[in-house]
XYZ file of C-alpha atoms in Angstrom:
493
model
C -0.413 0.361 -0.011
C 1.096 3.526 -1.096
C 1.587 6.150 1.704
C -1.633 8.252 0.048
C -2.971 4.872 0.690
C -2.693 4.470 3.269
C -3.679 7.920 4.613
C -6.592 8.285 3.301
C -7.626 4.550 4.943
C -6.974 6.140 8.018
C -8.574 9.121 7.442
C -11.615 6.908 6.303
C -11.241 5.313 10.219
C -10.823 9.002 11.810
C -13.696 11.285 10.128
C -16.782 10.790 11.402
C -19.776 9.409 9.199
C -22.103 12.158 9.327
C -19.776 14.982 7.922
C -18.245 12.580 5.131
C -21.897 11.814 4.327
C -22.434 15.875 4.216
C -19.112 16.567 2.484
C -20.608 14.847 -0.145
C -23.905 15.576 -1.091
C -22.183 19.138 -0.923
C -19.515 18.788 -3.256
C -22.298 17.051 -6.345
C -24.609 19.250 -5.169
C -22.110 22.227 -6.289
C -20.504 19.975 -8.687
C -23.732 19.122 -11.251
C -24.728 21.391 -13.906
C -27.870 23.777 -14.400
C -29.907 22.492 -17.565
C -32.612 21.875 -19.428
C -33.372 19.684 -22.322
C -33.859 21.260 -25.491
C -37.542 20.891 -28.102
C -37.292 18.082 -30.712
C -37.881 19.544 -34.089
C -38.564 19.170 -37.706
C -36.988 20.677 -40.232
C -39.036 22.379 -43.458
C -38.242 20.190 -46.413
C -38.476 21.479 -50.154
C -39.432 19.296 -52.712
C -42.456 18.352 -55.100
C -45.652 18.126 -54.473
C -48.705 17.187 -56.130
C -52.848 17.486 -55.480
C -54.751 14.068 -57.343
C -58.255 13.327 -57.751
C -59.340 9.750 -58.448
C -62.523 8.138 -59.543
C -64.007 5.169 -61.014
C -64.495 5.588 -64.681
C -66.803 3.089 -67.085
C -66.465 2.837 -70.298
C -68.944 3.533 -72.436
C -69.164 3.989 -76.528
C -69.087 7.547 -78.383
C -70.299 5.491 -81.159
C -73.421 4.319 -80.903
C -77.612 3.334 -81.467
C -80.440 2.496 -78.880
C -82.479 -0.106 -80.658
C -86.507 0.082 -79.528
C -89.094 -0.088 -81.228
C -91.327 3.795 -81.615
C -95.591 1.933 -82.061
C -97.940 4.113 -82.781
C -100.831 1.717 -81.436
C -99.920 -1.112 -80.029
C -98.375 -1.446 -77.047
C -96.724 -3.980 -77.169
C -94.725 -7.240 -79.228
C -94.011 -10.701 -78.335
C -90.997 -11.078 -79.412
C -90.321 -13.997 -82.750
C -86.464 -14.207 -82.695
C -83.740 -12.619 -81.621
C -79.706 -11.536 -81.650
C -77.921 -12.163 -78.453
C -76.036 -9.665 -76.674
C -72.182 -9.783 -77.684
C -73.288 -10.659 -81.359
C -71.175 -9.059 -84.352
C -73.685 -7.243 -86.426
C -73.820 -5.614 -89.920
C -76.012 -2.630 -90.779
C -79.178 -3.801 -92.553
C -78.580 -7.019 -90.765
C -81.993 -8.189 -89.233
C -82.125 -7.354 -85.178
C -85.406 -8.347 -84.220
C -88.254 -10.157 -84.624
C -92.369 -9.908 -83.836
C -94.544 -12.003 -84.078
C -96.985 -10.971 -86.453
C -100.191 -12.706 -86.288
C -102.448 -10.476 -83.754
C -101.478 -7.701 -85.352
C -102.742 -9.143 -88.513
C -106.039 -9.979 -86.667
C -105.985 -6.635 -85.737
C -105.592 -4.396 -89.151
C -108.005 -6.665 -90.460
C -110.464 -5.369 -87.449
C -109.420 -1.950 -88.180
C -110.231 -2.446 -91.512
C -113.782 -3.804 -91.431
C -114.685 -0.422 -88.649
C -113.216 1.802 -91.291
C -115.261 0.516 -93.824
C -118.384 0.684 -91.951
C -117.908 3.766 -90.152
C -117.304 4.869 -94.090
C -120.573 3.244 -95.544
C -122.690 5.140 -91.882
C -121.583 8.725 -93.564
C -122.649 7.789 -96.616
C -125.513 7.487 -95.150
C -125.785 10.495 -93.346
C -124.201 12.604 -95.923
C -127.635 12.105 -97.867
C -129.913 12.069 -95.087
C -128.619 15.095 -94.676
C -129.024 16.860 -98.659
C -132.237 14.752 -98.199
C -132.833 16.891 -94.577
C -131.475 19.864 -96.523
C -133.336 19.878 -99.716
C -136.649 19.079 -97.579
C -135.835 21.625 -95.109
C -138.376 24.341 -97.081
C -141.084 22.059 -97.638
C -141.081 21.750 -93.573
C -141.124 24.863 -93.613
C -143.979 25.621 -95.828
C -146.385 22.745 -94.778
C -145.533 23.580 -90.915
C -147.008 27.974 -92.034
C -149.363 26.594 -93.741
C -150.129 24.297 -91.357
C -150.556 26.758 -88.456
C -152.855 29.305 -91.213
C -154.823 26.673 -92.263
C -155.998 25.975 -88.290
C -156.521 29.550 -87.490
C -158.867 29.936 -90.688
C -160.945 27.035 -88.988
C -161.195 28.964 -85.800
C -161.400 32.466 -86.575
C -164.224 31.130 -89.024
C -165.802 28.527 -86.214
C -165.682 31.631 -84.277
C -167.742 33.926 -85.994
C -169.913 31.654 -88.334
C -170.195 27.873 -87.556
C -170.479 27.841 -83.876
C -173.595 30.601 -84.553
C -174.642 28.161 -87.436
C -174.796 24.909 -85.352
C -176.563 26.436 -82.379
C -179.200 27.451 -84.671
C -179.135 23.950 -86.524
C -179.950 21.743 -83.704
C -182.606 24.603 -82.381
C -184.202 23.925 -85.556
C -184.527 20.200 -86.057
C -185.655 20.489 -82.309
C -188.439 22.840 -84.000
C -188.582 21.143 -87.519
C -189.659 17.900 -84.843
C -192.282 19.480 -83.004
C -194.079 20.950 -85.803
C -193.950 17.222 -88.137
C -196.167 15.903 -85.097
C -198.749 18.942 -84.462
C -199.051 18.355 -88.473
C -199.383 14.752 -88.002
C -201.466 14.756 -85.388
C -203.580 17.639 -87.723
C -204.188 15.705 -90.281
C -204.881 12.728 -88.275
C -208.172 14.841 -86.764
C -208.953 15.847 -89.967
C -208.902 12.409 -91.599
C -210.767 11.078 -88.302
C -213.450 14.085 -88.629
C -213.851 13.452 -92.850
C -214.354 9.400 -91.760
C -216.397 9.984 -88.581
C -218.709 11.932 -90.617
C -219.969 8.387 -93.202
C -222.141 5.997 -91.211
C -219.988 2.942 -92.695
C -216.005 3.126 -92.621
C -214.716 1.380 -95.667
C -211.705 -0.358 -95.466
C -209.184 1.893 -97.037
C -210.399 4.820 -95.142
C -209.326 2.210 -92.225
C -206.058 2.017 -93.584
C -205.850 5.038 -93.858
C -206.958 5.891 -90.515
C -204.123 3.305 -89.157
C -201.234 4.928 -91.738
C -201.604 7.737 -89.853
C -202.283 7.381 -86.940
C -198.500 5.316 -86.923
C -196.826 8.513 -88.045
C -198.083 10.140 -85.341
C -197.018 8.028 -83.245
C -193.077 7.437 -85.439
C -192.925 11.309 -84.404
C -193.898 11.190 -81.294
C -190.523 9.292 -81.281
C -188.867 11.117 -83.329
C -189.534 14.558 -81.544
C -188.367 12.529 -78.083
C -185.197 11.589 -80.052
C -184.563 14.658 -81.576
C -185.688 16.630 -77.604
C -182.282 13.838 -76.334
C -179.939 15.516 -79.416
C -180.979 18.605 -78.939
C -180.853 18.320 -75.323
C -176.906 16.098 -75.640
C -175.892 18.613 -78.284
C -176.494 21.744 -76.307
C -174.574 20.356 -72.982
C -172.261 18.462 -74.011
C -171.214 18.056 -78.298
C -172.031 22.416 -79.034
C -169.496 23.081 -75.806
C -167.016 20.348 -76.644
C -166.703 20.846 -79.955
C -165.906 24.646 -78.874
C -163.272 23.715 -76.564
C -161.464 20.985 -79.461
C -161.866 23.370 -81.530
C -160.061 25.971 -79.287
C -157.048 23.096 -78.411
C -156.718 22.172 -81.534
C -155.858 26.265 -82.966
C -153.687 25.449 -79.887
C -151.951 22.377 -80.564
C -151.189 24.123 -84.314
C -149.610 27.221 -82.486
C -147.350 24.644 -80.071
C -146.137 23.116 -83.739
C -145.168 25.847 -85.281
C -143.796 27.417 -82.260
C -141.363 23.683 -82.055
C -141.077 24.029 -85.710
C -139.338 27.317 -85.096
C -137.349 26.573 -81.921
C -136.017 22.832 -83.304
C -135.714 23.444 -86.988
C -132.334 25.138 -86.194
C -131.215 22.804 -83.708
C -131.493 20.299 -86.117
C -129.890 21.733 -88.728
C -127.092 21.696 -86.469
C -127.554 18.274 -84.911
C -127.566 16.695 -87.802
C -123.686 19.280 -89.555
C -122.455 17.772 -85.351
C -123.090 14.171 -86.512
C -122.012 14.567 -89.447
C -118.071 16.512 -88.010
C -118.202 13.625 -86.158
C -119.103 10.879 -88.076
C -115.739 12.675 -90.355
C -113.814 12.732 -86.475
C -114.711 9.039 -85.804
C -113.510 7.962 -89.891
C -110.900 9.757 -89.452
C -109.462 9.407 -86.190
C -110.579 5.204 -87.313
C -107.884 5.970 -90.533
C -105.328 6.698 -88.851
C -105.895 3.859 -87.173
C -105.106 1.695 -89.632
C -102.184 3.748 -90.760
C -100.744 3.406 -87.369
C -101.224 -0.324 -87.284
C -99.535 -0.812 -90.670
C -96.769 0.849 -89.346
C -96.621 -0.442 -86.328
C -96.803 -4.044 -88.650
C -94.090 -3.059 -90.571
C -91.713 -2.781 -87.037
C -91.962 -6.134 -86.254
C -89.239 -6.161 -88.007
C -85.613 -4.507 -86.430
C -82.421 -3.690 -89.041
C -79.539 -3.120 -87.653
C -79.059 1.079 -88.819
C -74.683 0.239 -87.749
C -72.204 -2.125 -88.486
C -71.182 -2.898 -84.807
C -71.052 -5.564 -81.292
C -74.760 -6.142 -79.708
C -75.121 -5.440 -75.793
C -79.195 -5.274 -74.076
C -80.626 -3.037 -72.365
C -79.146 0.860 -72.516
C -76.387 3.407 -70.939
C -77.206 5.609 -68.617
C -74.971 7.387 -66.898
C -72.047 5.476 -67.564
C -74.238 2.023 -66.284
C -75.548 -0.813 -68.666
C -79.461 -0.376 -67.196
C -81.757 -2.975 -67.535
C -79.593 -5.539 -68.935
C -80.480 -8.686 -66.434
C -83.885 -7.566 -66.652
C -83.937 -7.527 -70.999
C -82.457 -11.114 -71.583
C -85.889 -12.559 -69.710
C -87.491 -10.125 -72.087
C -85.150 -10.507 -75.223
C -86.140 -14.741 -75.869
C -89.215 -16.494 -78.077
C -92.271 -15.406 -76.934
C -91.494 -12.850 -74.475
C -92.065 -9.094 -74.826
C -91.080 -5.893 -75.704
C -92.908 -2.365 -74.386
C -93.531 0.084 -77.252
C -90.955 2.677 -78.004
C -88.380 0.357 -75.421
C -84.900 0.822 -75.738
C -83.734 -2.922 -75.632
C -80.725 -2.757 -77.203
C -77.710 -0.798 -77.642
C -75.432 -1.724 -81.625
C -71.807 0.239 -80.379
C -68.580 0.541 -82.091
C -66.173 -1.024 -80.995
C -63.142 0.679 -81.812
C -64.852 4.439 -80.428
C -64.913 4.438 -76.142
C -65.045 7.105 -74.197
C -65.678 7.039 -69.829
C -67.654 8.121 -67.485
C -67.175 8.658 -64.119
C -68.569 10.321 -60.770
C -66.526 12.624 -59.028
C -67.428 13.360 -54.978
C -69.114 16.930 -54.221
C -65.909 17.319 -51.992
C -63.628 16.760 -54.940
C -64.889 18.006 -58.244
C -64.393 21.786 -57.872
C -60.596 20.312 -58.053
C -61.106 19.190 -61.514
C -61.573 21.931 -64.924
C -62.320 20.620 -68.737
C -59.633 19.792 -71.001
C -57.366 18.578 -67.404
C -54.960 15.157 -68.568
C -55.050 11.984 -66.359
C -54.202 9.024 -66.385
C -56.898 5.334 -66.031
C -55.988 1.795 -64.756
C -58.544 -0.899 -66.371
C -59.796 -3.015 -63.240
C -58.665 -6.242 -65.755
C -55.340 -4.931 -66.542
C -53.685 -3.141 -63.699
C -50.498 -2.653 -65.484
C -51.613 -0.814 -68.097
C -52.324 3.088 -67.714
C -54.085 5.057 -70.755
C -54.432 8.778 -71.670
C -57.620 10.851 -70.887
C -58.803 14.323 -71.441
C -61.671 15.496 -69.534
C -64.455 16.226 -71.611
C -67.156 17.468 -69.314
C -68.091 17.802 -66.217
C -71.991 18.484 -64.834
C -72.903 21.797 -63.188
C -75.722 19.862 -61.862
C -75.575 16.309 -58.979
C -76.076 13.764 -61.280
C -76.702 11.009 -57.542
C -76.822 12.094 -54.315
C -73.491 14.510 -54.117
C -72.524 12.927 -57.066
C -71.141 15.281 -60.276
C -70.788 13.654 -63.885
C -67.723 13.643 -65.932
C -66.635 12.492 -69.263
C -63.352 11.834 -70.726
C -62.072 11.387 -73.493
C -59.635 8.601 -74.274
C -56.169 9.099 -76.087
C -56.101 5.702 -78.077
C -57.738 2.716 -76.697
C -56.535 -0.660 -76.476
C -57.894 -3.400 -78.500
C -58.531 -5.473 -75.633
C -60.951 -2.631 -73.917
C -64.432 -2.743 -74.493
C -67.265 -0.864 -73.482
C -69.084 -1.853 -69.698
C -65.395 -2.556 -68.690
C -64.164 -0.130 -65.606
C -60.863 1.464 -63.994
C -60.084 4.319 -61.389
C -58.802 7.644 -62.574
C -56.073 9.163 -61.686
C -56.095 13.656 -62.500
C -53.493 15.333 -61.500
C -55.011 19.074 -60.646
C -51.528 20.401 -58.932
C -47.586 20.349 -59.332
C -45.370 21.967 -57.690
C -41.787 21.172 -58.574
C -39.923 23.585 -55.047
C -42.300 23.636 -52.391
C -41.777 23.562 -48.896
C -43.692 21.595 -46.722
C -43.955 20.123 -43.028
C -45.305 17.014 -41.627
C -49.236 17.481 -40.945
C -49.197 16.920 -37.404
C -46.698 19.741 -37.163
C -49.344 22.858 -38.409
C -52.142 23.869 -36.016
C -55.683 24.831 -36.601
C -56.631 28.014 -34.354
C -59.234 26.974 -31.761
C -61.891 29.700 -33.322
C -61.188 29.819 -36.536
C -60.816 27.283 -38.494
C -59.928 28.877 -41.724
C -56.078 30.074 -39.580
C -53.067 27.126 -39.556
C -50.321 27.984 -37.339
C -47.093 26.195 -36.162
C -44.778 27.156 -34.077
C -40.521 27.769 -34.532
C -37.631 29.018 -31.603
C -37.090 32.167 -31.550
C -33.108 32.727 -30.928
C -33.338 33.079 -27.293
C -35.075 29.124 -27.793
C -38.427 31.004 -26.986
C -41.714 28.929 -28.588
C -43.015 32.309 -31.409
C -46.301 31.342 -32.710
C -46.859 31.493 -36.646
C -49.449 31.480 -39.627
C -49.209 30.195 -42.270
C -50.723 29.486 -45.293
C -50.886 26.070 -46.589
C -51.574 24.599 -49.767
C -52.684 20.267 -50.820
C -51.908 17.784 -48.570
C -50.021 14.483 -50.045
C -49.996 11.654 -47.663
C -48.782 12.515 -44.800
C -47.306 15.898 -45.664
C -48.472 19.411 -46.624
C -47.692 21.900 -48.627
C -46.723 25.392 -46.148
C -46.896 28.396 -49.368
C -46.156 31.001 -46.842
C -45.714 31.920 -43.055
C -42.247 30.526 -42.940
C -38.769 29.919 -44.881
C -36.512 26.823 -45.340
C -34.150 27.645 -42.801
C -36.705 27.547 -39.384
C -37.183 24.580 -37.328
C -40.426 23.912 -36.649
C -41.209 22.315 -32.929
C -42.369 19.169 -33.400
C -45.011 19.182 -30.980
C -47.919 22.108 -29.792
C -46.568 23.630 -26.162
C -47.805 23.997 -23.221
C -46.829 27.553 -22.713
C -44.720 29.991 -24.498
C -41.676 29.612 -22.261
C -39.334 26.435 -22.142
């Protein structure tokens, strides 16, 4: 053991332990320097940054013809034969044939209807011409009947009625006088024959005849009295009433003629117009049925590929339902688009973009599409048009032109479109988590930097696009500044 070590060893046993411990504590406290840990920062980086709009799209034909049957009268047609889905056809090829039996039956029935209406119209026109010729005669006859009735009633009132009354009285008086004459003659005969003592047989016969004549005259008088009474109490008053009624009926008949004659003319005119209209309508229906008959054989308007259904907003609509209809004895409705003939060499794209992304797109901007069936393929596209209003809820329709088609791609296939709406070659950027949002105004964004004294400084920045976990900084800081990685709890570190 050296001399130095020995001294130390002796001191350890001679100096009191509390003193040594206190001195060590003082030495440790005075030897430790006062330091503060430096906050973590991130640098502002410079590099390219871009923003992309990605959306799904469907390849649709830019040249196609929708096929439907334009029917005028019929509502449906029954399928007899049809080209299959996916078949290649040439212009003029028959696409579909419909069953014409029921159409022929309707056509023949309509022809009979038209013929019957034409005969009815001819008859009505003849009746109208005869009525037109007869109208002056009817009017003349009605006027004459009215005139004669007035004349007869006037004559009756002025002459006939009084004469009839006189005639009735005269007949009674004549019968009474005749009875008196007969009675007087019998009295004279009886007086004359009574003077003779002997009455001859011839005289008896004369007397008998005279007595019989008297009895007959008495009976005739009684009969005449009854007729006289009846005429006076019933027949003559009734005759007057009958004449008044007849005259009033004649007046009514004339008034009726004056009122109804114009209506009859108008009614015949309307009847003729209606008959002509019905014939015209039936004839039109007949012509439409003939056109429908011609429509039962549909030919292709172009060379292309048969697709069942139609394209609507980039989607094939109704294809599954139409497969059940487009078969033998299936039924197709009037003006129903059941098929589309597509030019396979001419395609475009239709996609939908969310409302939040649509303002980032502009007409004329180029992009790329990756077909779903060809993950390594990239085809150039250009935005052709953007719908000004939503096509569906919160979705806008976008039409794109395809620069060059791949022959393996057909209408109906889908893909993912990527369009770069913003690109900056030398942009400042930061991790998105170090850029904070103001608690009061969420349009204000800010970061914390360090002063020369090491104090945190809040700086408002203008941000741009977000790419992954980084955000573009367009103004507010420089590339040389360091940004605090975490938001400080106070302004002092």
